[in-house]
């Protein structure tokens, strides 16, 4: 039996293989979450200097997702290959730098583990199919965007806009690749993108008109537009209601139990991303069950 045949015949083998792949991708997503905002900061400073006619900052060292090598933020010691094995190295080193014993944030293994589990769940849901390949890209982009939003309260266009366009492009493969969830009809994808953007944009404008303050960032509009492009407009009510409910509960809990100020903004992107991912895997059964229980189905 070929490798592809084995993966297709055994969901357990497929899940294990995708879990291992997810660990590797999660390690890379940690790099994206940490470096992409810093790359954007550098680009913004260079652009501002150019607009103001000032000499550019002298930053000759390349800084991107590949260069320089990963290093300990405390002592700047390069991280060797054996120290960078997803999840295993963190456990082996007991969460500390091998050179200076500084504590390593548990966020790194958590992102790796989350990516691996979410990837395996996608493979279990869709099997060996084009839907799995597309859903993995969708999942990984949501994790990267959520991590950056939690760190910086920023949803980069370099993630949300390509995700939006990719969802629209994949809908063109509806007739050839149309699956149970993804590769929806282009019409549904386009309406989903427009409705996703305008729904949050309208809430933003009404809130600003009523209070004079901004209630959310523009990146949230683009992220929901991307989710709508991938899943279609029918999933948007589920995504919006779920993310708003969870976000409100978490916000109240932070105020009551963590002493967080009411005026301190809470990133909304992770809740949108989580709700979008839930809708990806179980949206249809959830909506069908709701309609059946409410007597509308």
mmCIF file of C-alpha atoms in Angstrom:
data_model
loop_
_atom_site.group_PDB
_atom_site.id
_atom_site.type_symbol
_atom_site.label_atom_id
_atom_site.label_comp_id
_atom_site.label_asym_id
_atom_site.label_seq_id
_atom_site.Cartn_x
_atom_site.Cartn_y
_atom_site.Cartn_z
ATOM 1 C CA UNK A 1 0.000 0.000 0.000
ATOM 2 C CA UNK A 2 1.301 3.439 -0.908
ATOM 3 C CA UNK A 3 1.763 6.193 1.653
ATOM 4 C CA UNK A 4 -1.226 8.076 0.227
ATOM 5 C CA UNK A 5 -3.323 4.929 0.380
ATOM 6 C CA UNK A 6 -2.344 4.347 4.005
ATOM 7 C CA UNK A 7 -3.253 7.910 4.960
ATOM 8 C CA UNK A 8 -6.582 7.637 3.155
ATOM 9 C CA UNK A 9 -7.401 4.261 4.707
ATOM 10 C CA UNK A 10 -6.454 5.102 8.287
ATOM 11 C CA UNK A 11 -7.767 8.320 9.878
ATOM 12 C CA UNK A 12 -5.529 7.608 12.882
ATOM 13 C CA UNK A 13 -2.359 7.518 10.757
ATOM 14 C CA UNK A 14 -3.449 10.654 8.905
ATOM 15 C CA UNK A 15 -4.174 12.425 12.174
ATOM 16 C CA UNK A 16 -0.797 11.446 13.629
ATOM 17 C CA UNK A 17 1.029 12.620 10.502
ATOM 18 C CA UNK A 18 -0.790 15.951 10.465
ATOM 19 C CA UNK A 19 -0.220 16.331 14.223
ATOM 20 C CA UNK A 20 3.544 16.035 13.635
ATOM 21 C CA UNK A 21 3.298 18.490 10.753
ATOM 22 C CA UNK A 22 1.341 20.840 12.996
ATOM 23 C CA UNK A 23 4.136 20.835 15.582
ATOM 24 C CA UNK A 24 6.610 21.948 12.917
ATOM 25 C CA UNK A 25 4.263 24.593 11.543
ATOM 26 C CA UNK A 26 3.512 25.790 15.082
ATOM 27 C CA UNK A 27 7.233 26.368 15.621
ATOM 28 C CA UNK A 28 7.280 28.539 12.500
ATOM 29 C CA UNK A 29 4.119 30.375 13.583
ATOM 30 C CA UNK A 30 5.926 31.357 16.782
ATOM 31 C CA UNK A 31 8.491 33.072 14.581
ATOM 32 C CA UNK A 32 5.738 34.801 12.599
ATOM 33 C CA UNK A 33 3.963 35.984 15.759
ATOM 34 C CA UNK A 34 7.172 37.396 17.227
ATOM 35 C CA UNK A 35 8.889 38.821 14.137
ATOM 36 C CA UNK A 36 6.157 40.041 11.792
ATOM 37 C CA UNK A 37 5.119 43.011 13.987
ATOM 38 C CA UNK A 38 8.785 43.974 14.368
ATOM 39 C CA UNK A 39 9.283 43.753 10.625
ATOM 40 C CA UNK A 40 6.274 46.042 10.198
ATOM 41 C CA UNK A 41 7.673 48.497 12.783
ATOM 42 C CA UNK A 42 10.932 48.684 10.858
ATOM 43 C CA UNK A 43 9.121 49.216 7.549
ATOM 44 C CA UNK A 44 6.933 51.954 9.089
ATOM 45 C CA UNK A 45 9.966 53.787 10.507
ATOM 46 C CA UNK A 46 11.703 53.679 7.140
ATOM 47 C CA UNK A 47 8.586 54.939 5.381
ATOM 48 C CA UNK A 48 8.089 57.782 7.894
ATOM 49 C CA UNK A 49 11.709 58.843 7.515
ATOM 50 C CA UNK A 50 11.279 58.911 3.740
ATOM 51 C CA UNK A 51 8.062 60.966 3.930
ATOM 52 C CA UNK A 52 9.608 63.448 6.393
ATOM 53 C CA UNK A 53 12.774 63.749 4.345
ATOM 54 C CA UNK A 54 14.907 62.421 7.166
ATOM 55 C CA UNK A 55 17.903 60.155 6.724
ATOM 56 C CA UNK A 56 16.887 56.509 7.015
ATOM 57 C CA UNK A 57 17.776 54.651 10.180
ATOM 58 C CA UNK A 58 20.969 52.680 9.826
ATOM 59 C CA UNK A 59 19.729 49.089 10.062
ATOM 60 C CA UNK A 60 22.023 47.046 7.908
ATOM 61 C CA UNK A 61 21.277 43.690 9.522
ATOM 62 C CA UNK A 62 18.552 41.796 7.612
ATOM 63 C CA UNK A 63 15.525 41.028 9.721
ATOM 64 C CA UNK A 64 12.790 38.789 8.351
ATOM 65 C CA UNK A 65 11.140 35.449 9.049
ATOM 66 C CA UNK A 66 14.343 33.575 8.177
ATOM 67 C CA UNK A 67 17.207 35.872 9.181
ATOM 68 C CA UNK A 68 18.737 36.171 11.757
ATOM 69 C CA UNK A 69 18.827 32.809 13.487
ATOM 70 C CA UNK A 70 16.622 32.376 16.522
ATOM 71 C CA UNK A 71 18.348 33.418 19.737
ATOM 72 C CA UNK A 72 17.592 33.689 23.432
ATOM 73 C CA UNK A 73 16.037 37.137 24.073
ATOM 74 C CA UNK A 74 17.809 37.315 27.452
ATOM 75 C CA UNK A 75 21.430 36.487 26.541
ATOM 76 C CA UNK A 76 21.245 36.490 22.712
ATOM 77 C CA UNK A 77 22.806 33.020 22.542
ATOM 78 C CA UNK A 78 21.935 31.295 19.254
ATOM 79 C CA UNK A 79 19.398 28.499 19.594
ATOM 80 C CA UNK A 80 20.848 25.297 18.192
ATOM 81 C CA UNK A 81 18.891 22.784 16.155
ATOM 82 C CA UNK A 82 18.498 20.290 19.012
ATOM 83 C CA UNK A 83 17.209 23.113 21.221
ATOM 84 C CA UNK A 84 14.544 23.997 18.683
ATOM 85 C CA UNK A 85 12.671 20.705 18.357
ATOM 86 C CA UNK A 86 8.978 21.546 18.750
ATOM 87 C CA UNK A 87 7.630 20.805 22.214
ATOM 88 C CA UNK A 88 10.348 18.236 23.000
ATOM 89 C CA UNK A 89 13.155 20.774 23.460
ATOM 90 C CA UNK A 90 11.069 22.867 25.842
ATOM 91 C CA UNK A 91 10.354 19.830 27.996
ATOM 92 C CA UNK A 92 13.973 18.624 27.834
ATOM 93 C CA UNK A 93 15.310 22.044 28.849
ATOM 94 C CA UNK A 94 12.561 22.422 31.479
ATOM 95 C CA UNK A 95 11.492 25.708 30.002
ATOM 96 C CA UNK A 96 14.861 27.444 30.383
ATOM 97 C CA UNK A 97 17.602 28.693 28.073
ATOM 98 C CA UNK A 98 20.462 26.204 27.777
ATOM 99 C CA UNK A 99 23.034 29.035 27.929
ATOM 100 C CA UNK A 100 21.809 31.391 30.664
ATOM 101 C CA UNK A 101 18.947 29.446 32.282
ATOM 102 C CA UNK A 102 16.530 32.324 31.660
ATOM 103 C CA UNK A 103 12.917 31.208 31.678
ATOM 104 C CA UNK A 104 11.386 30.593 28.242
ATOM 105 C CA UNK A 105 7.799 31.724 27.807
ATOM 106 C CA UNK A 106 5.364 28.793 27.867
ATOM 107 C CA UNK A 107 3.605 30.471 24.958
ATOM 108 C CA UNK A 108 6.020 28.817 22.524
ATOM 109 C CA UNK A 109 5.140 25.185 23.313
ATOM 110 C CA UNK A 110 1.488 26.153 23.729
ATOM 111 C CA UNK A 111 1.337 27.569 20.189
ATOM 112 C CA UNK A 112 3.065 24.448 18.866
ATOM 113 C CA UNK A 113 0.677 22.148 20.714
ATOM 114 C CA UNK A 114 -2.394 24.192 19.756
ATOM 115 C CA UNK A 115 -1.367 24.151 16.096
ATOM 116 C CA UNK A 116 -0.765 20.397 16.190
ATOM 117 C CA UNK A 117 -4.101 19.619 17.868
ATOM 118 C CA UNK A 118 -6.070 21.958 15.602
ATOM 119 C CA UNK A 119 -4.359 20.529 12.521
ATOM 120 C CA UNK A 120 -5.111 16.947 13.586
ATOM 121 C CA UNK A 121 -8.751 17.895 14.208
ATOM 122 C CA UNK A 122 -8.983 19.321 10.690
ATOM 123 C CA UNK A 123 -7.536 16.125 9.210
ATOM 124 C CA UNK A 124 -9.936 14.011 11.281
ATOM 125 C CA UNK A 125 -12.882 16.115 10.090
ATOM 126 C CA UNK A 126 -12.128 16.221 6.369
ATOM 127 C CA UNK A 127 -9.907 13.180 5.786
ATOM 128 C CA UNK A 128 -7.337 13.020 2.994
ATOM 129 C CA UNK A 129 -8.805 15.667 0.709
ATOM 130 C CA UNK A 130 -8.304 19.070 -0.808
ATOM 131 C CA UNK A 131 -10.559 20.415 1.919
ATOM 132 C CA UNK A 132 -8.009 19.359 4.532
ATOM 133 C CA UNK A 133 -5.191 21.129 2.680
ATOM 134 C CA UNK A 134 -7.207 24.330 2.413
ATOM 135 C CA UNK A 135 -8.526 24.114 5.986
ATOM 136 C CA UNK A 136 -4.982 23.710 7.333
ATOM 137 C CA UNK A 137 -3.903 26.952 5.653
ATOM 138 C CA UNK A 138 -7.002 28.651 7.074
ATOM 139 C CA UNK A 139 -6.279 27.282 10.558
ATOM 140 C CA UNK A 140 -2.616 28.280 10.561
ATOM 141 C CA UNK A 141 -3.417 31.812 9.392
ATOM 142 C CA UNK A 142 -6.002 32.208 12.164
ATOM 143 C CA UNK A 143 -3.505 31.075 14.812
ATOM 144 C CA UNK A 144 -0.827 33.479 13.583
ATOM 145 C CA UNK A 145 -3.266 36.393 13.431
ATOM 146 C CA UNK A 146 -4.615 35.611 16.917
ATOM 147 C CA UNK A 147 -1.137 35.435 18.439
ATOM 148 C CA UNK A 148 -0.157 38.801 16.996
ATOM 149 C CA UNK A 149 -3.435 40.396 18.085
ATOM 150 C CA UNK A 150 -2.954 39.122 21.634
ATOM 151 C CA UNK A 151 0.590 40.529 21.714
ATOM 152 C CA UNK A 152 0.130 43.808 19.860
ATOM 153 C CA UNK A 153 -3.624 44.350 19.399
ATOM 154 C CA UNK A 154 -2.894 44.281 15.694
ATOM 155 C CA UNK A 155 -4.242 42.154 12.852
ATOM 156 C CA UNK A 156 -1.720 42.599 10.020
ATOM 157 C CA UNK A 157 -2.960 43.139 6.481
ATOM 158 C CA UNK A 158 -0.199 40.771 5.403
ATOM 159 C CA UNK A 159 -2.266 37.961 6.968
ATOM 160 C CA UNK A 160 -5.903 39.053 6.710
ATOM 161 C CA UNK A 161 -5.903 40.300 3.110
ATOM 162 C CA UNK A 162 -4.160 37.268 1.526
ATOM 163 C CA UNK A 163 -6.523 35.064 3.548
ATOM 164 C CA UNK A 164 -9.475 37.027 2.171
ATOM 165 C CA UNK A 165 -8.292 36.795 -1.432
ATOM 166 C CA UNK A 166 -7.441 33.114 -1.085
ATOM 167 C CA UNK A 167 -10.959 32.362 0.142
ATOM 168 C CA UNK A 168 -12.432 34.154 -2.876
ATOM 169 C CA UNK A 169 -10.049 32.390 -5.276
ATOM 170 C CA UNK A 170 -10.746 28.948 -3.821
ATOM 171 C CA UNK A 171 -14.459 29.466 -4.409
ATOM 172 C CA UNK A 172 -13.689 29.417 -8.142
ATOM 173 C CA UNK A 173 -12.870 25.731 -7.715
ATOM 174 C CA UNK A 174 -16.381 24.976 -6.476
ATOM 175 C CA UNK A 175 -17.417 22.876 -9.464
ATOM 176 C CA UNK A 176 -14.203 20.822 -9.534
ATOM 177 C CA UNK A 177 -13.304 20.641 -5.850
ATOM 178 C CA UNK A 178 -16.510 21.556 -4.039
ATOM 179 C CA UNK A 179 -16.599 19.801 -0.689
ATOM 180 C CA UNK A 180 -18.908 19.584 2.280
ATOM 181 C CA UNK A 181 -17.733 22.899 3.790
ATOM 182 C CA UNK A 182 -15.050 24.637 1.730
ATOM 183 C CA UNK A 183 -14.866 25.583 -1.946
ATOM 184 C CA UNK A 184 -18.288 27.179 -1.662
ATOM 185 C CA UNK A 185 -19.997 28.875 -4.593
ATOM 186 C CA UNK A 186 -18.326 32.145 -5.680
ATOM 187 C CA UNK A 187 -21.566 34.038 -5.061
ATOM 188 C CA UNK A 188 -21.755 32.879 -1.440
ATOM 189 C CA UNK A 189 -18.054 33.624 -0.950
ATOM 190 C CA UNK A 190 -18.334 37.154 -2.326
ATOM 191 C CA UNK A 191 -21.453 37.936 -0.306
ATOM 192 C CA UNK A 192 -19.759 36.468 2.777
ATOM 193 C CA UNK A 193 -16.728 38.716 2.339
ATOM 194 C CA UNK A 194 -18.810 41.860 1.835
ATOM 195 C CA UNK A 195 -21.270 41.047 4.628
ATOM 196 C CA UNK A 196 -18.453 40.117 7.006
ATOM 197 C CA UNK A 197 -16.690 43.423 6.493
ATOM 198 C CA UNK A 198 -19.784 45.628 6.547
ATOM 199 C CA UNK A 199 -21.345 44.000 9.615
ATOM 200 C CA UNK A 200 -18.462 44.920 11.927
ATOM 201 C CA UNK A 201 -17.803 48.189 10.106
ATOM 202 C CA UNK A 202 -21.414 49.221 10.808
ATOM 203 C CA UNK A 203 -21.111 48.318 14.491
ATOM 204 C CA UNK A 204 -17.850 50.296 14.650
ATOM 205 C CA UNK A 205 -19.441 53.387 13.101
ATOM 206 C CA UNK A 206 -22.527 53.241 15.339
ATOM 207 C CA UNK A 207 -20.408 52.795 18.462
ATOM 208 C CA UNK A 208 -18.144 55.686 17.455
ATOM 209 C CA UNK A 209 -21.154 57.887 16.723
ATOM 210 C CA UNK A 210 -22.722 57.080 20.100
ATOM 211 C CA UNK A 211 -19.623 57.266 22.303
ATOM 212 C CA UNK A 212 -17.011 59.179 20.325
ATOM 213 C CA UNK A 213 -14.597 56.263 20.830
ATOM 214 C CA UNK A 214 -13.402 53.458 18.593
ATOM 215 C CA UNK A 215 -14.740 50.099 19.722
ATOM 216 C CA UNK A 216 -12.572 47.861 17.557
ATOM 217 C CA UNK A 217 -9.798 47.952 14.993
ATOM 218 C CA UNK A 218 -10.159 47.824 11.232
ATOM 219 C CA UNK A 219 -8.300 44.524 11.191
ATOM 220 C CA UNK A 220 -11.352 42.888 12.774
ATOM 221 C CA UNK A 221 -13.443 43.918 9.742
ATOM 222 C CA UNK A 222 -10.931 42.332 7.391
ATOM 223 C CA UNK A 223 -10.633 39.143 9.419
ATOM 224 C CA UNK A 224 -14.398 38.607 9.450
ATOM 225 C CA UNK A 225 -14.470 39.380 5.720
ATOM 226 C CA UNK A 226 -11.868 36.644 5.210
ATOM 227 C CA UNK A 227 -13.895 34.183 7.298
ATOM 228 C CA UNK A 228 -16.975 35.058 5.242
ATOM 229 C CA UNK A 229 -15.057 34.504 2.016
ATOM 230 C CA UNK A 230 -14.021 31.026 3.172
ATOM 231 C CA UNK A 231 -17.242 29.838 4.824
ATOM 232 C CA UNK A 232 -19.940 31.904 3.127
ATOM 233 C CA UNK A 233 -22.454 34.373 4.472
ATOM 234 C CA UNK A 234 -24.622 31.721 6.138
ATOM 235 C CA UNK A 235 -21.950 31.062 8.773
ATOM 236 C CA UNK A 236 -21.497 34.727 9.703
ATOM 237 C CA UNK A 237 -24.312 34.953 12.299
ATOM 238 C CA UNK A 238 -22.841 31.956 14.133
ATOM 239 C CA UNK A 239 -19.332 33.433 14.024
ATOM 240 C CA UNK A 240 -20.403 36.910 15.160
ATOM 241 C CA UNK A 241 -22.690 35.711 17.953
ATOM 242 C CA UNK A 242 -20.219 33.134 19.273
ATOM 243 C CA UNK A 243 -17.251 35.513 19.230
ATOM 244 C CA UNK A 244 -19.250 38.333 20.825
ATOM 245 C CA UNK A 245 -20.607 36.077 23.576
ATOM 246 C CA UNK A 246 -17.227 34.542 24.421
ATOM 247 C CA UNK A 247 -15.499 37.917 24.198
ATOM 248 C CA UNK A 248 -18.040 39.483 26.555
ATOM 249 C CA UNK A 249 -17.724 36.648 29.073
ATOM 250 C CA UNK A 250 -13.923 36.803 29.011
ATOM 251 C CA UNK A 251 -13.987 40.593 29.320
ATOM 252 C CA UNK A 252 -16.306 40.480 32.322
ATOM 253 C CA UNK A 253 -14.170 37.773 33.938
ATOM 254 C CA UNK A 254 -11.014 39.873 33.454
ATOM 255 C CA UNK A 255 -12.686 42.886 35.039
ATOM 256 C CA UNK A 256 -14.126 40.969 37.997
ATOM 257 C CA UNK A 257 -11.315 38.549 38.777
ATOM 258 C CA UNK A 258 -8.142 40.051 37.276
ATOM 259 C CA UNK A 259 -8.792 43.691 38.103
ATOM 260 C CA UNK A 260 -8.561 44.780 34.465
ATOM 261 C CA UNK A 261 -9.777 48.313 33.860
ATOM 262 C CA UNK A 262 -12.965 48.813 31.882
ATOM 263 C CA UNK A 263 -11.179 51.183 29.512
ATOM 264 C CA UNK A 264 -8.379 48.717 28.706
ATOM 265 C CA UNK A 265 -9.033 47.368 25.191
ATOM 266 C CA UNK A 266 -9.369 43.618 24.669
ATOM 267 C CA UNK A 267 -8.300 42.167 21.299
ATOM 268 C CA UNK A 268 -11.325 40.779 19.471
ATOM 269 C CA UNK A 269 -9.416 38.962 16.717
ATOM 270 C CA UNK A 270 -8.758 35.752 18.689
ATOM 271 C CA UNK A 271 -12.474 35.360 19.420
ATOM 272 C CA UNK A 272 -13.375 35.875 15.768
ATOM 273 C CA UNK A 273 -10.674 33.385 14.770
ATOM 274 C CA UNK A 274 -11.823 30.769 17.290
ATOM 275 C CA UNK A 275 -15.463 31.157 16.255
ATOM 276 C CA UNK A 276 -14.479 30.942 12.583
ATOM 277 C CA UNK A 277 -12.528 27.761 13.200
ATOM 278 C CA UNK A 278 -15.433 26.202 15.121
ATOM 279 C CA UNK A 279 -17.744 27.139 12.244
ATOM 280 C CA UNK A 280 -15.283 25.525 9.827
ATOM 281 C CA UNK A 281 -15.463 22.165 11.592
ATOM 282 C CA UNK A 282 -18.941 22.074 13.115
ATOM 283 C CA UNK A 283 -20.829 25.070 11.725
ATOM 284 C CA UNK A 284 -23.362 23.129 9.671
ATOM 285 C CA UNK A 285 -24.403 20.743 12.501
ATOM 286 C CA UNK A 286 -24.629 23.648 14.976
ATOM 287 C CA UNK A 287 -26.809 25.760 12.659
ATOM 288 C CA UNK A 288 -28.991 22.754 11.742
ATOM 289 C CA UNK A 289 -29.467 21.847 15.408
ATOM 290 C CA UNK A 290 -30.415 25.434 16.277
ATOM 291 C CA UNK A 291 -32.946 25.644 13.451
ATOM 292 C CA UNK A 292 -34.424 22.282 14.439
ATOM 293 C CA UNK A 293 -34.740 23.209 18.117
ATOM 294 C CA UNK A 294 -36.193 26.630 17.299
ATOM 295 C CA UNK A 295 -38.728 25.089 14.927
ATOM 296 C CA UNK A 296 -37.315 26.981 11.931
ATOM 297 C CA UNK A 297 -35.643 23.997 10.291
#
